[in-house]
Amino acid sequence: MEAHAISAPPPHRPPAVLQAGQRVIDRCDALGTAPYSDSGDGLFRAWLTPAHRAAQQAIAGWMEEAGMAVRMDAASNLVGRYEGSRPDAPALLIGSHIDSVRDAGRYDGPLGVMLGIECVAALHRATRRLPFAIEVIAFGDEEGSRFPASMFTSRALAGTLDAATLDGVVDGDGIPVAAALAAWGLDAALIGAAARDPAAVIGYLEAHIEQGPVLEAEGLPLGIVTGIAAQLRFNVSVDGRAGHAGTCPMPLRHDALAAAAACVLAVEAAAREAGGDLVATVGRMQVLPGATNVIPGRVEFSLDVRAGRDDLRDAGAGEILRRFRRIAGERGVEIAAEPVQDLGASPCDPALTKLLEQAVAAQGIAPRRLLSGAGHDAMVMTALCPTAMLFVRCEGGISHNPAEHVEAEDASVAVAAMLGFVERLGTTMTAGTETSIVGAGG
Ligand code: GLV
Ligand code: MN
Ligand code: MN
């Protein structure tokens, strides 16, 4: 491993912290295969599936071992609570998601949950109570791998999900969200009951793999997130005319797939030409009727557009939709783009970010600030409370790929920094008379 960029001498890390990092990695790895995957071939854990249920059961056991009282809320979030020094103290929420993309890596999501559990386990071992409770939360659908929109479970908890938003949202098999929730034992009409009282929450901390190459390139195990890029997602449909692949001459065709291909290239060109941090992706496509000897009559595809600022994202999406209209006119097809997700850019809270930065620096690591291009539950949690995010280095910057890898040593440093963060937060809430358990420069 490369040397860390040092801002202060690295503190001594107690063996318990080193073991905690190894346990984080081992647990993420354990969740990477059946029964915690819905796919026999690689990892795919979608929301409200048997793999999700199995993962929740394993994680609930780990939360209990770490000294937490565990429950599942009305939106299917798994919540472990470690009480503070007085009953019913407001809580610091530490969370991330446990769903995955198809053919996923093992750390995108679960890493943050396992790190939260290890923070609580360390406090519990030391019989340390803070002036606030800590709740570790395993969210269900950050990826949107099953339904076209994502973060329903964190939105419910943040109090920004209206049950009506779920109406008409179906998965690839046509199963509505409400039916999936019912099969899980939950009532979609009551999902709002997961909303937390803002007065009972002091903040939200999410640790996540960076999913990019910057930390590795700079020899840093951790980074501090300043904010998360804005996202827009669309379901796009192209309607042409199905026909016989052998008899319909080329000039007379209205091939929906050829038009969709032009759209994909237009998406790429528009984003490249815009420059800056605008990115746009077509990641899913379905061709109908999908036969070798039939000219495609209909194509459906996803469109995901992101930028650090809402106005730049909107301008990029506007240009892409203009290009779609031109392609529709040129090819005699109909193109419709239905918006399915709009998440504004979300800055992290400056005060919590500063505490996190101090906690990272206390680990002997130069505090590197980064914008997150990837979406995270933290972006919806800003509606509920101040948020902070910690990035953990991942090998080669690779993510959404089975090759995703995080070093146990980096996870240990993350646990130590997170403990330093909670101790600092405690100090800001009291006169700071209690002894720190961190022993790690915290
Ligand atoms: C989640 O990984 C996202 O950024 O879409
Ligand atoms: Mn993630
Ligand atoms: Mn992801």
XYZ file of C-alpha atoms and ligand atoms in Angstrom:
449
model
C 0.000 0.000 0.000
C 1.141 3.541 -0.749
C 2.294 5.779 2.070
C -0.342 8.058 3.550
C 0.005 11.788 3.015
C 0.661 12.885 6.555
C -0.600 16.052 8.239
C 0.367 14.976 11.778
C 2.202 11.956 13.196
C -0.072 8.922 12.913
C -1.469 8.015 16.321
C -1.098 4.616 17.899
C -4.069 2.467 16.867
C -5.109 0.008 19.547
C -5.395 -3.650 18.437
C -9.167 -3.442 18.955
C -9.410 -0.765 16.253
C -7.287 -2.870 13.871
C -9.492 -5.890 14.507
C -12.575 -3.745 13.937
C -11.365 -2.844 10.435
C -10.759 -6.491 9.599
C -14.223 -7.404 10.894
C -15.781 -4.687 8.708
C -14.170 -6.194 5.621
C -14.924 -9.793 6.611
C -18.585 -8.970 7.140
C -18.909 -7.111 3.834
C -17.298 -10.128 2.167
C -19.621 -12.540 3.962
C -22.608 -10.583 2.616
C -21.252 -10.931 -0.920
C -22.621 -14.407 -1.657
C -25.778 -16.513 -1.176
C -28.014 -16.316 0.797
C -27.187 -12.593 0.825
C -27.249 -12.366 -2.965
C -30.318 -12.889 -5.154
C -28.024 -14.099 -7.917
C -26.196 -17.423 -7.852
C -23.549 -15.809 -9.977
C -22.001 -12.776 -8.270
C -23.657 -10.263 -5.960
C -27.043 -8.730 -6.625
C -29.096 -7.742 -3.607
C -32.201 -5.791 -4.500
C -34.638 -4.104 -2.136
C -37.314 -6.302 -0.525
C -35.970 -9.606 -1.788
C -34.958 -12.791 0.064
C -31.308 -11.679 -0.092
C -32.234 -8.347 1.487
C -34.120 -10.190 4.237
C -31.163 -12.527 4.879
C -28.737 -9.592 4.998
C -30.987 -7.758 7.457
C -31.061 -10.810 9.722
C -27.269 -11.110 9.756
C -26.793 -7.387 10.331
C -29.416 -7.325 13.101
C -27.356 -9.984 14.909
C -24.183 -7.912 14.536
C -25.993 -4.811 15.791
C -27.248 -6.673 18.854
C -23.770 -8.023 19.573
C -22.510 -4.433 19.436
C -24.962 -3.419 22.156
C -27.813 -2.001 20.087
C -31.571 -2.470 20.348
C -32.718 -3.390 16.838
C -35.978 -2.727 15.003
C -37.234 -2.448 11.433
C -39.141 0.735 10.585
C -42.199 1.247 8.381
C -40.026 1.718 5.284
C -38.031 -1.514 5.844
C -34.954 0.287 7.226
C -33.058 -1.731 9.819
C -32.272 0.516 12.798
C -29.962 -0.322 15.711
C -29.998 2.104 18.639
C -27.299 2.588 21.258
C -28.592 4.832 24.004
C -26.792 7.947 25.144
C -26.004 8.974 28.690
C -29.655 9.814 29.299
C -32.712 7.962 28.054
C -34.402 9.339 24.942
C -31.436 11.555 24.079
C -31.546 12.773 20.475
C -29.582 10.561 18.111
C -26.676 10.821 15.725
C -27.658 8.618 12.785
C -24.883 6.644 11.084
C -26.037 4.854 7.967
C -25.648 3.587 4.460
C -27.461 1.112 2.184
C -27.415 -2.643 1.916
C -28.929 -3.036 -1.549
C -26.551 -3.417 -4.482
C -26.323 -2.973 -8.223
C -26.245 -6.069 -10.448
C -22.933 -7.889 -10.399
C -21.855 -5.607 -7.592
C -18.802 -5.133 -5.460
C -19.111 -5.976 -1.778
C -18.418 -2.601 -0.180
C -20.629 -0.025 -1.914
C -23.150 0.471 0.872
C -22.494 -2.286 3.433
C -19.100 -0.773 4.304
C -20.783 2.268 5.886
C -23.163 0.112 7.896
C -20.379 -2.163 9.165
C -18.246 0.867 10.097
C -21.165 2.302 12.071
C -21.613 -0.992 13.904
C -17.907 -1.064 14.803
C -18.082 2.481 16.197
C -20.912 1.457 18.475
C -19.187 -1.825 19.377
C -16.121 0.169 20.499
C -18.245 2.486 22.636
C -20.110 -0.489 24.088
C -16.887 -2.366 24.957
C -15.690 0.726 26.791
C -19.128 1.192 28.449
C -18.959 4.699 27.027
C -22.165 6.698 26.720
C -22.282 9.975 24.848
C -24.645 12.913 25.357
C -26.535 11.616 22.327
C -27.739 8.193 21.237
C -26.264 6.592 18.123
C -28.493 4.828 15.626
C -26.949 2.717 12.901
C -29.253 2.453 9.897
C -29.179 0.004 6.997
C -31.196 1.647 4.221
C -32.889 -0.504 1.579
C -32.740 1.062 -1.862
C -30.032 3.595 -2.529
C -29.141 2.010 -5.857
C -32.568 1.910 -7.492
C -31.608 -1.495 -8.889
C -35.121 -2.863 -8.606
C -37.360 0.153 -9.179
C -36.607 3.044 -11.544
C -36.314 5.558 -8.704
C -34.176 5.139 -5.611
C -33.796 6.123 -1.970
C -37.438 5.565 -1.071
C -36.384 4.191 2.324
C -34.145 7.102 3.298
C -36.679 9.558 1.901
C -39.332 7.963 4.118
C -37.073 8.278 7.149
C -36.198 11.884 6.267
C -39.927 12.638 6.033
C -39.885 13.625 2.359
C -41.657 10.588 0.853
C -45.328 10.949 0.189
C -46.924 7.472 -0.093
C -48.567 8.664 -3.349
C -45.081 8.899 -4.926
C -45.002 5.107 -4.916
C -48.199 4.820 -7.003
C -47.527 3.329 -10.401
C -43.859 2.553 -9.666
C -43.186 -1.027 -10.797
C -40.106 -3.219 -11.043
C -38.899 -5.017 -14.170
C -41.427 -7.814 -13.544
C -44.289 -5.352 -13.241
C -44.517 -5.725 -9.438
C -45.632 -2.445 -7.823
C -43.663 -1.097 -4.854
C -46.812 -1.451 -2.739
C -47.033 -5.180 -3.546
C -43.335 -5.698 -2.797
C -43.772 -3.945 0.554
C -46.898 -6.022 1.295
C -45.001 -9.242 0.552
C -42.401 -8.034 3.048
C -45.137 -7.430 5.656
C -45.305 -3.635 5.319
C -48.094 -1.324 4.214
C -47.155 1.269 1.566
C -49.895 3.584 2.831
C -48.117 3.701 6.213
C -44.581 4.249 4.905
C -44.688 7.824 6.198
C -44.583 6.436 9.747
C -40.838 5.914 9.226
C -40.367 9.724 9.276
C -38.171 10.840 12.130
C -38.850 13.839 14.315
C -36.118 16.382 13.458
C -35.947 17.307 17.149
C -34.867 13.749 17.960
C -31.974 13.723 15.466
C -28.764 15.734 15.754
C -27.112 14.711 12.505
C -26.328 12.035 9.960
C -22.918 10.561 9.207
C -22.348 8.278 6.228
C -19.106 6.503 5.425
C -18.803 5.106 1.906
C -16.153 3.905 -0.479
C -14.982 6.750 -2.688
C -15.905 4.905 -5.924
C -13.285 6.992 -7.685
C -9.487 7.126 -7.953
C -8.576 10.397 -6.206
C -7.739 9.127 -2.711
C -5.642 6.267 -4.050
C -3.795 8.604 -6.419
C -2.983 10.918 -3.519
C -2.016 8.130 -1.113
C -4.856 8.926 1.294
C -7.020 6.324 3.042
C -9.842 8.780 3.815
C -11.475 11.839 2.312
C -14.090 14.312 3.471
C -17.119 14.891 1.258
C -18.167 18.491 0.750
C -21.401 17.696 -1.069
C -23.165 15.354 -3.463
C -23.916 16.037 -7.116
C -27.463 16.636 -8.314
C -29.183 13.783 -10.175
C -32.011 13.550 -12.679
C -33.302 10.222 -13.935
C -35.688 9.560 -16.811
C -37.425 6.540 -18.308
C -37.222 7.107 -22.059
C -39.342 5.305 -24.625
C -38.848 5.288 -28.380
C -41.812 4.170 -30.482
C -41.123 3.308 -34.094
C -42.791 0.666 -36.250
C -42.117 -3.045 -35.938
C -41.800 -4.842 -39.251
C -40.326 -7.734 -41.172
C -36.533 -7.692 -41.162
C -36.398 -9.257 -44.622
C -39.052 -7.382 -46.536
C -39.042 -3.758 -45.346
C -36.568 -1.663 -47.392
C -34.185 0.522 -45.388
C -35.597 3.927 -46.438
C -39.088 2.926 -45.300
C -38.189 1.839 -41.792
C -38.916 3.529 -38.452
C -36.504 1.421 -36.448
C -36.851 2.225 -32.737
C -33.497 0.695 -31.847
C -31.578 2.635 -34.505
C -33.213 5.800 -33.144
C -32.355 4.787 -29.573
C -28.752 4.206 -30.636
C -28.675 7.762 -32.046
C -30.085 8.956 -28.701
C -27.314 7.191 -26.737
C -24.661 8.863 -28.865
C -26.457 12.202 -28.474
C -26.393 11.784 -24.676
C -22.663 11.160 -24.755
C -21.969 14.033 -27.139
C -24.105 16.539 -25.228
C -22.388 15.711 -21.927
C -18.911 15.846 -23.470
C -19.591 19.135 -25.184
C -20.982 20.667 -21.970
C -17.692 19.873 -20.223
C -17.311 20.662 -16.523
C -18.642 18.002 -14.204
C -21.777 17.148 -16.190
C -22.098 13.387 -16.726
C -24.913 11.542 -18.493
C -25.452 7.812 -18.853
C -27.775 5.346 -20.534
C -27.342 2.242 -18.392
C -30.339 0.072 -19.190
C -32.143 -0.673 -22.440
C -34.932 -2.996 -23.462
C -35.680 -3.765 -27.114
C -39.170 -4.873 -28.120
C -40.285 -7.234 -29.431
C -36.654 -8.428 -29.302
C -36.458 -10.927 -32.159
C -33.726 -11.427 -34.743
C -36.081 -11.107 -37.703
C -38.224 -8.199 -36.469
C -37.384 -4.506 -36.879
C -37.560 -3.140 -33.318
C -40.863 -1.352 -32.738
C -40.195 -0.006 -29.263
C -37.184 0.623 -27.084
C -37.152 1.694 -23.463
C -34.025 3.023 -21.806
C -32.875 4.822 -18.680
C -31.185 8.205 -18.662
C -29.182 9.460 -15.664
C -27.834 13.044 -15.683
C -25.660 14.533 -12.926
C -23.679 17.660 -12.132
C -22.355 19.426 -9.064
C -24.950 22.189 -9.524
C -28.682 21.825 -10.158
C -28.692 24.497 -12.905
C -25.865 22.813 -14.852
C -27.563 19.434 -14.531
C -30.861 20.926 -15.747
C -29.192 22.682 -18.660
C -27.482 19.408 -19.641
C -30.737 17.457 -19.436
C -32.501 20.159 -21.450
C -29.935 19.914 -24.229
C -30.192 16.108 -24.298
C -33.987 16.255 -24.582
C -33.677 18.812 -27.417
C -31.400 16.388 -29.273
C -33.921 13.571 -28.695
C -36.651 15.704 -30.288
C -34.455 16.292 -33.325
C -33.743 12.570 -33.676
C -37.474 11.803 -33.382
C -38.232 14.232 -36.219
C -35.429 12.937 -38.446
C -36.339 9.265 -37.979
C -40.114 9.451 -37.796
C -40.338 7.917 -34.331
C -41.884 9.160 -31.096
C -39.619 9.740 -28.144
C -40.993 10.362 -24.663
C -38.884 11.035 -21.565
C -40.634 10.628 -18.236
C -38.763 12.081 -15.242
C -38.564 9.461 -12.473
C -36.121 11.006 -10.028
C -34.990 14.525 -9.209
C -32.466 14.872 -6.387
C -30.920 18.297 -5.965
C -27.242 18.799 -5.204
C -26.766 18.500 -1.469
C -23.966 20.224 0.381
C -22.729 18.595 3.581
C -23.067 20.607 6.779
C -20.031 22.887 7.310
C -19.864 22.427 11.100
C -20.091 18.618 11.020
C -17.688 18.528 8.075
C -15.185 20.525 10.088
C -15.441 18.072 13.002
C -14.931 15.198 10.586
C -11.962 16.949 9.049
C -10.396 17.378 12.506
C -11.035 13.709 13.295
C -9.340 12.667 10.032
C -6.379 14.986 10.646
C -6.013 13.479 14.136
C -5.351 10.158 12.383
C -2.279 11.692 10.766
C -4.062 12.019 7.421
C -4.133 15.211 5.379
C -7.832 16.087 5.243
C -8.728 15.954 1.542
C -12.098 17.433 0.538
C -14.022 15.912 -2.377
C -17.362 16.321 -4.159
C -19.282 13.076 -4.583
C -20.497 12.338 -8.105
C -22.198 9.194 -6.833
C -25.552 9.475 -5.116
C -25.870 8.565 -1.456
C -28.619 8.388 1.121
C -26.929 11.432 2.707
C -28.357 13.586 -0.083
C -31.914 12.963 1.048
C -31.022 13.045 4.740
C -30.127 16.748 4.413
C -33.867 17.414 4.518
C -33.949 15.978 8.053
C -30.712 17.070 9.691
C -27.134 18.258 9.108
C -25.076 15.634 7.286
C -21.420 14.675 6.950
C -19.779 12.060 4.752
C -16.510 10.214 4.968
C -14.969 8.548 1.916
C -12.772 5.464 2.218
C -10.196 4.701 -0.474
C -11.010 1.859 -2.861
C -8.513 0.067 -5.055
C -8.142 1.526 -8.523
C -11.194 3.699 -7.900
C -13.218 0.702 -9.087
C -16.838 0.399 -7.991
C -20.115 -1.069 -9.264
C -17.909 -3.972 -10.234
C -17.071 -7.251 -8.451
C -13.419 -6.119 -8.404
C -14.267 -3.424 -5.841
C -11.733 -3.685 -2.996
C -11.096 -1.927 0.311
C -8.109 -2.626 2.568
C -8.859 -3.679 6.154
C -6.283 -1.158 7.344
C -8.221 1.664 5.678
C -11.408 0.444 7.345
C -9.566 0.550 10.700
C -8.522 4.142 10.101
C -12.114 4.945 9.177
C -13.401 3.451 12.448
C -10.851 5.489 14.399
C -11.767 8.701 12.549
C -15.487 8.081 13.037
C -14.929 7.510 16.760
C -12.914 10.724 16.854
C -15.844 12.448 15.147
C -18.437 11.214 17.634
C -16.192 12.155 20.543
C -15.743 15.647 19.121
C -19.469 15.942 18.605
C -19.992 14.895 22.219
C -17.514 17.521 23.349
C -19.389 20.230 21.480
C -22.541 19.175 23.355
C -21.037 19.089 26.856
C -18.194 20.787 28.694
C -16.058 17.890 27.446
C -15.324 16.481 30.886
C -15.699 12.805 29.999
C -12.667 10.714 29.007
C -12.264 9.792 25.357
C -12.237 6.087 24.544
C -10.675 6.597 21.185
C -7.024 6.442 22.122
C -6.428 7.246 18.514
C -5.812 10.916 18.588
C -9.607 11.279 18.812
C -25.444 5.057 -6.696
O -24.415 4.401 -6.647
C -25.564 6.124 -7.644
O -24.759 7.067 -7.571
O -26.417 6.018 -8.533
Mn -23.610 3.426 -2.505
Mn -23.700 2.331 -5.798
